mmCIF file of C-alpha atoms in Angstrom:
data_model
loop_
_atom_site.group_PDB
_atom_site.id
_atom_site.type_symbol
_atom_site.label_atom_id
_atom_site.label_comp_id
_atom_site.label_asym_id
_atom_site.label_seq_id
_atom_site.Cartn_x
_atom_site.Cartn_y
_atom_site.Cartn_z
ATOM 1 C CA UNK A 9 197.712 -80.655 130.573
ATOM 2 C CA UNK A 10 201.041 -78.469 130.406
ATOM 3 C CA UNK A 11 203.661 -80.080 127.968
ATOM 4 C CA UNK A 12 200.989 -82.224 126.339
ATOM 5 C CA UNK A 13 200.820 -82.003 122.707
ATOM 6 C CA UNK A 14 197.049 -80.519 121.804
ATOM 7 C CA UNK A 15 194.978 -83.594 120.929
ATOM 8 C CA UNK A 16 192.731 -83.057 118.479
ATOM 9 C CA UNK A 17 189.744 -85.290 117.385
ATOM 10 C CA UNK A 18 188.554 -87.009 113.760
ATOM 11 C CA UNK A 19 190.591 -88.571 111.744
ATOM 12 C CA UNK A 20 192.897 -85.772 111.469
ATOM 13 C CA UNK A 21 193.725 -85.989 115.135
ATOM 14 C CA UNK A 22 194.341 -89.794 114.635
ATOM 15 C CA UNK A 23 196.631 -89.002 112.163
ATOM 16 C CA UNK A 24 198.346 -86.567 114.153
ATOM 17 C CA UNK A 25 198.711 -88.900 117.226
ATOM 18 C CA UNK A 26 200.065 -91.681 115.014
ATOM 19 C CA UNK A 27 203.244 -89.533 113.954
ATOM 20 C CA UNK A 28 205.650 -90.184 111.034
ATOM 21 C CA UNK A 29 207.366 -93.051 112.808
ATOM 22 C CA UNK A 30 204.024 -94.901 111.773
ATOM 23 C CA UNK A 31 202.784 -93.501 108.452
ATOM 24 C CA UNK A 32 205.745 -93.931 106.501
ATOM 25 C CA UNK A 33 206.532 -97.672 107.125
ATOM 26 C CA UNK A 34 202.669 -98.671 106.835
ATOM 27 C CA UNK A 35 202.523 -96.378 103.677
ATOM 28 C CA UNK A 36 204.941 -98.479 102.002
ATOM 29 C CA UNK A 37 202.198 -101.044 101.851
ATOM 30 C CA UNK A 38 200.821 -98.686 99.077
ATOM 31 C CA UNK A 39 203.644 -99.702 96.697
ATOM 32 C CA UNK A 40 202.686 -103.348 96.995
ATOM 33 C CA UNK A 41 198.702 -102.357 96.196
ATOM 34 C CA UNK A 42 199.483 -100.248 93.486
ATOM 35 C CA UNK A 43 201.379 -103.299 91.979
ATOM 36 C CA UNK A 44 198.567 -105.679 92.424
ATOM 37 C CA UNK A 45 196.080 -103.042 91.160
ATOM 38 C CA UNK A 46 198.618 -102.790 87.829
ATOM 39 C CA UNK A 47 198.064 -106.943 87.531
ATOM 40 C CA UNK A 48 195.360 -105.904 85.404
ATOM 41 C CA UNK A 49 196.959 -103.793 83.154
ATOM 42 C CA UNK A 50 198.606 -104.863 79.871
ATOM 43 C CA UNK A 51 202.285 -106.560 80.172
ATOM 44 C CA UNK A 52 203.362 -103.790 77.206
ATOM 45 C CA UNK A 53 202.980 -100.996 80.164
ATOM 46 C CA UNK A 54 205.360 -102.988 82.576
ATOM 47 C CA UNK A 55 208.651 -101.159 83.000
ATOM 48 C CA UNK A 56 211.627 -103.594 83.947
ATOM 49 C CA UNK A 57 213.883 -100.820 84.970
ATOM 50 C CA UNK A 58 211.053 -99.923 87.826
ATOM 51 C CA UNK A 59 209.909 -103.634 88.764
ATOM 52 C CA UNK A 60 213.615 -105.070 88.826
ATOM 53 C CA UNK A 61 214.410 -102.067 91.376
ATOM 54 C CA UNK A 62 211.091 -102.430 93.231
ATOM 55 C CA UNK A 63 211.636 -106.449 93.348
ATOM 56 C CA UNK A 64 215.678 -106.208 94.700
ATOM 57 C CA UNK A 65 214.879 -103.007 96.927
ATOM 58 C CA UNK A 66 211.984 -105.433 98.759
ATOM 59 C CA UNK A 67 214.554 -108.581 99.160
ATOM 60 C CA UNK A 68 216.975 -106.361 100.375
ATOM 61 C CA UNK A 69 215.227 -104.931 102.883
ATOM 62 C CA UNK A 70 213.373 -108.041 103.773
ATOM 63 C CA UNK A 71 216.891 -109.605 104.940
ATOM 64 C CA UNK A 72 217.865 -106.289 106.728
ATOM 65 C CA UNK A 73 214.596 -106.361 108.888
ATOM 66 C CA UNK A 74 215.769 -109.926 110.167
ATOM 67 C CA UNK A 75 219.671 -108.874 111.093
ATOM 68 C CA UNK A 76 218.352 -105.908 113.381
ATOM 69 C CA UNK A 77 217.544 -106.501 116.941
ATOM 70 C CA UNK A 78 214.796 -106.712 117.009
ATOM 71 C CA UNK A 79 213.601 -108.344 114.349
ATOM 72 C CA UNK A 80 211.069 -106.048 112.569
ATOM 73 C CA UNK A 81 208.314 -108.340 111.544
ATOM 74 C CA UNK A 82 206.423 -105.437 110.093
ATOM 75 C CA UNK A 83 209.253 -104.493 108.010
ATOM 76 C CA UNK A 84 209.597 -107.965 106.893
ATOM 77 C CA UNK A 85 206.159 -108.275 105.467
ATOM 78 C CA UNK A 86 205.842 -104.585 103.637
ATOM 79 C CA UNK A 87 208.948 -105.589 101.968
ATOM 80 C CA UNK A 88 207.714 -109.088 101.046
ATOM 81 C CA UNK A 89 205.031 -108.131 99.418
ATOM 82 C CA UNK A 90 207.165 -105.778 97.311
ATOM 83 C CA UNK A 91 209.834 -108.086 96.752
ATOM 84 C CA UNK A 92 206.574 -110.974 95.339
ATOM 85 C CA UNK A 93 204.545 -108.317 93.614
ATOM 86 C CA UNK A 94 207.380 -107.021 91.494
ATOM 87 C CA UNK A 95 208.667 -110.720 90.876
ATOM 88 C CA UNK A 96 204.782 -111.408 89.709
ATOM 89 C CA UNK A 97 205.187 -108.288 87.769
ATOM 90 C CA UNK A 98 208.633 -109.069 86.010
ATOM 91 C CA UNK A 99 207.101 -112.290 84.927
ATOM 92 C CA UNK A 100 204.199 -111.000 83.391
ATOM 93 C CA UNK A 101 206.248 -109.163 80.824
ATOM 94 C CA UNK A 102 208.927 -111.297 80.412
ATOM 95 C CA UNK A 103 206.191 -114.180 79.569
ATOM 96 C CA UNK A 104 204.838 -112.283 76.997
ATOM 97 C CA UNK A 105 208.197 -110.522 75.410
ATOM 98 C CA UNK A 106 209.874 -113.917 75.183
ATOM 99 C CA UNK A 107 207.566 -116.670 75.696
ATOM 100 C CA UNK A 108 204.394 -115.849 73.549
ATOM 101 C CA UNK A 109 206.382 -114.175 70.547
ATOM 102 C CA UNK A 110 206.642 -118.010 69.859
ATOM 103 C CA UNK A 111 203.061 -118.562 69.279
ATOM 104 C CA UNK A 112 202.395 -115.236 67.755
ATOM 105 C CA UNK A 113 205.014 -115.994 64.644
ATOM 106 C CA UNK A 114 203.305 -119.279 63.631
ATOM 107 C CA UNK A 115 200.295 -117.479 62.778
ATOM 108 C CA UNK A 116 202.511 -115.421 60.686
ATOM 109 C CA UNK A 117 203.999 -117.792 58.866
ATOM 110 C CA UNK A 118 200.946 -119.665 57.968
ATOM 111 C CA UNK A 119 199.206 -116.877 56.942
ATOM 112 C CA UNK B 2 242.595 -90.747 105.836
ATOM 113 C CA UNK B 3 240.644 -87.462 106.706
ATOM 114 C CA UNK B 4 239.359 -87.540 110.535
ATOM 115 C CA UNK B 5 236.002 -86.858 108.211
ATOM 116 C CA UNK B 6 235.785 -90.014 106.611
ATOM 117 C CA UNK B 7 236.710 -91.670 109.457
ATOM 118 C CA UNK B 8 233.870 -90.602 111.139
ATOM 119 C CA UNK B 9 231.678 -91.393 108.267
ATOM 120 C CA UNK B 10 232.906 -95.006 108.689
ATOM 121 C CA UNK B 11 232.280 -95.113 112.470
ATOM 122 C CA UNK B 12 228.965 -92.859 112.388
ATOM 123 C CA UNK B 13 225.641 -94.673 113.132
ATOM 124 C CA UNK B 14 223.812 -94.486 109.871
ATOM 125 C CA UNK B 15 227.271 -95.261 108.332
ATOM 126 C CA UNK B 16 228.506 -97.958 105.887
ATOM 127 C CA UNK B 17 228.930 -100.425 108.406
ATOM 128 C CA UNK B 18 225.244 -100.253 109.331
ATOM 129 C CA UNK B 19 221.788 -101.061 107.795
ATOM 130 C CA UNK B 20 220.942 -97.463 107.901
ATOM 131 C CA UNK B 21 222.984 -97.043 105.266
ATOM 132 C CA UNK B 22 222.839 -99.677 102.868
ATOM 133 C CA UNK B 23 218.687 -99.918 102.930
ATOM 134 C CA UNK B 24 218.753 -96.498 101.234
ATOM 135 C CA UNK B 25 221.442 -97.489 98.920
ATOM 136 C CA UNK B 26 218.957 -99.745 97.498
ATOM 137 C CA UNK B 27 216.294 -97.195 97.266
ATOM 138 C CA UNK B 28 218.338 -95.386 94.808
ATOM 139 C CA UNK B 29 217.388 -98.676 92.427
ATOM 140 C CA UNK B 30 213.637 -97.327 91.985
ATOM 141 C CA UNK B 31 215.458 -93.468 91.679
ATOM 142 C CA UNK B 32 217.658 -94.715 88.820
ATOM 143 C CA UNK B 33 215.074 -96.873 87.186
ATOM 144 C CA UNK B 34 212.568 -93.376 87.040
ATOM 145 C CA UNK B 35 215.312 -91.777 85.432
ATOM 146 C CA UNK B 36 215.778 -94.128 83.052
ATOM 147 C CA UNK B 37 211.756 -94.197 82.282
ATOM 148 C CA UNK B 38 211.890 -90.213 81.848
ATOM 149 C CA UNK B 39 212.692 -91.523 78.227
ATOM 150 C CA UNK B 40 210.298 -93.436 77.853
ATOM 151 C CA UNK B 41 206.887 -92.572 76.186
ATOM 152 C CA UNK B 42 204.359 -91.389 78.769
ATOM 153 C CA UNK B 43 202.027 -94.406 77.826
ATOM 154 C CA UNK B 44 204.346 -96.409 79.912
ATOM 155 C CA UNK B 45 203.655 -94.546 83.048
ATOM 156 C CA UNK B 46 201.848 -96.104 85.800
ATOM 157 C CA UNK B 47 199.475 -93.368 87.578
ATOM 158 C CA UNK B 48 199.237 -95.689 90.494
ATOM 159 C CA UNK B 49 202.686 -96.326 91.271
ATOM 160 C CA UNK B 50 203.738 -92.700 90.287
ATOM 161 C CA UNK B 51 200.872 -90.900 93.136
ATOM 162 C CA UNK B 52 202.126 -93.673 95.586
ATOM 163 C CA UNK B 53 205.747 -93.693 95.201
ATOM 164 C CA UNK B 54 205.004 -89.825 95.459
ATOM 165 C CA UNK B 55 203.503 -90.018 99.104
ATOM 166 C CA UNK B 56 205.824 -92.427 100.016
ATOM 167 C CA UNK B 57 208.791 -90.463 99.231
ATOM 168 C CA UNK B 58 207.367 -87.098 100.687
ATOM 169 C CA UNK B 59 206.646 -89.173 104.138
ATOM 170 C CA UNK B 60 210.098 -90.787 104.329
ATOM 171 C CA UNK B 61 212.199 -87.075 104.061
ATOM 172 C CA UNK B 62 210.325 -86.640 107.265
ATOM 173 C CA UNK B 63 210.662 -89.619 108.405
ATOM 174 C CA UNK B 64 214.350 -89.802 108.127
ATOM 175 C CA UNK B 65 214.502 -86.178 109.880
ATOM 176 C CA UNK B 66 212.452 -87.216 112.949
ATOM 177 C CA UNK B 67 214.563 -90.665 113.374
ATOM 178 C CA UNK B 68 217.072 -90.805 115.892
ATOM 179 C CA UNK B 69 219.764 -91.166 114.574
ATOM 180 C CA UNK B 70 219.202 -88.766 112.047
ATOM 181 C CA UNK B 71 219.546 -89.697 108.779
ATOM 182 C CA UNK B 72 220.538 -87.354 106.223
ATOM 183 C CA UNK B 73 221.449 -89.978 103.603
ATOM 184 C CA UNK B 74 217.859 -91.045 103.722
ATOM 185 C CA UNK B 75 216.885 -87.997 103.748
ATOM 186 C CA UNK B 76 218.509 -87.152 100.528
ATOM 187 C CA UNK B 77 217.368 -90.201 98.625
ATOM 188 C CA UNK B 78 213.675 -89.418 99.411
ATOM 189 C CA UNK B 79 214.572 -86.032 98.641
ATOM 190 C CA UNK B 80 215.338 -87.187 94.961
ATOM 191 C CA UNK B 81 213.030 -89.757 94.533
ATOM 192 C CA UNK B 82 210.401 -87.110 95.145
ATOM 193 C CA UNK B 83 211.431 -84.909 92.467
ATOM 194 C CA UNK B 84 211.550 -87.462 89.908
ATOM 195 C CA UNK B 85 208.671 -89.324 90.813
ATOM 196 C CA UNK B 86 206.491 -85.757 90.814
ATOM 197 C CA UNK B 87 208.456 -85.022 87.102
ATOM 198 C CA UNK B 88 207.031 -88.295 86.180
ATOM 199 C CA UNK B 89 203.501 -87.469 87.552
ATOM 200 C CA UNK B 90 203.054 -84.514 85.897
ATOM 201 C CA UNK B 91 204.205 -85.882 82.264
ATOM 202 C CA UNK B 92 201.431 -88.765 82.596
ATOM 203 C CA UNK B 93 198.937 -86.571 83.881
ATOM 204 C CA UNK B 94 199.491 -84.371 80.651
ATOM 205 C CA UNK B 95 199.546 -87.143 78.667
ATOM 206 C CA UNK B 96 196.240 -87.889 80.335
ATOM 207 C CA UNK B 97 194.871 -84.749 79.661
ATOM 208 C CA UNK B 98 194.534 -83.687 83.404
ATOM 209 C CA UNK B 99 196.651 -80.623 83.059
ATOM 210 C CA UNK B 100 194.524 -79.286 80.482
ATOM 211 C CA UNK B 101 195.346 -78.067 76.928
ATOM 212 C CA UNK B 102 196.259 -75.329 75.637
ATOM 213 C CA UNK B 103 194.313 -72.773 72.693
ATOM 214 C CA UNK B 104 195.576 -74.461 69.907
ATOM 215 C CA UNK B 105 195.315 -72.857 66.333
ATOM 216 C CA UNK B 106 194.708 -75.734 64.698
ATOM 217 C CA UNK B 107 191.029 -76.009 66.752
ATOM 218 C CA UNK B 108 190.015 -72.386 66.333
ATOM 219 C CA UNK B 109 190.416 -72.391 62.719
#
């Protein structure tokens, strides 16, 4: 039809029809999953600098997506998930930087 | 005050709307990248890196295509991208992805 943009099939053409207005939000869920997938990697890797900004940039945006009209629920969750994985994250190495130093001196000492 | 900045402070995506402070807080992950360009490449995390990547590249058009526009955005993606693909390509050498070269140490 005249003024129609061309649809196109396959995945390609779903992509297409989706537009940026779509990708880029849902995307962000990809920030979230590559945090969980780094759960299983050692605490020494962890950078604070990254997590701390990852963790305040998710609150912060969590609170803004319930002051708009309207609320943006999607919005809301992306950001939660960013805000609790880097949290989980930031734990992780602060656990073992300042909590299990503790136990790893008495060994020293002993031995 | 220049009629400029007073239309900065009325516009929008200006400071007395979200549009402008949610990318403020983006620069947090821009700063923090900087700040890990120091760091030893062992730190790196290839996940975050490639995603952040992606997620940066889609959000400069993203903040082009949104009405209002917003060039602030715009910018901070803009940035983000370059230091998040700096940081790609220092762990991927460090990986060994990028491939080494002839060293004279190997041939001899």
């Amino acid at each position: 039809m005249p003024g129609q943009p061309e649809v196109r099939g396959g995945a390609a053409g779903l992509a297409a029809a989706k537009g940026v207005h779509f990708w880029a939000p849902t995307f962000k869920w990809g920030i979230s999953i590559a945090n969980i997938a780094d759960f299983a990697k050692p605490p020494e890797k962890i950078s604070y600098p990254q997590q701390v900004a990852v963790a305040c940039t998710g609150i912060i945006w969590s609170r803004y997506s319930m002051v708009i009209t309207p609320k943006n629920w999607n919005l809301f969750s992306v950001n939660v998930a960013m805000a609790g994985t880097g949290l989980y994250q930031l734990s992780r190495k602060i656990r073992q930087d300042y909590f299990s130093d503790e136990k790893e001196a008495d060994p020293s000492i002993e031995g | 005050m220049s009629a400029a900045f007073k239309a900065f402070l009325k516009s929008p995506v200006g400071p007395k709307t979200t549009h402008f402070w949610g990318p403020v807080s983006n620069w947090g992950i821009i700063l923090a990248s900087v700040a890990d360009t120091k760091k030893p490449p062992e730190m790196i995390s290839g996940n975050m890196t490639g995603v952040l990547c992606v997620y940066s590249a889609l959000f400069v058009r993203f903040a082009w295509m949104v009405r209002p526009r917003n060039y602030f955005l715009m910018v901070t993606h803009s940035c983000n991208e370059c230091v998040q693909l700096y940081q790609l390509s220092r762990w991927a050498r460090f990986q060994g992805f990028l491939g080494k070269k002839k060293e004279p140490e190997a041939e001899e």
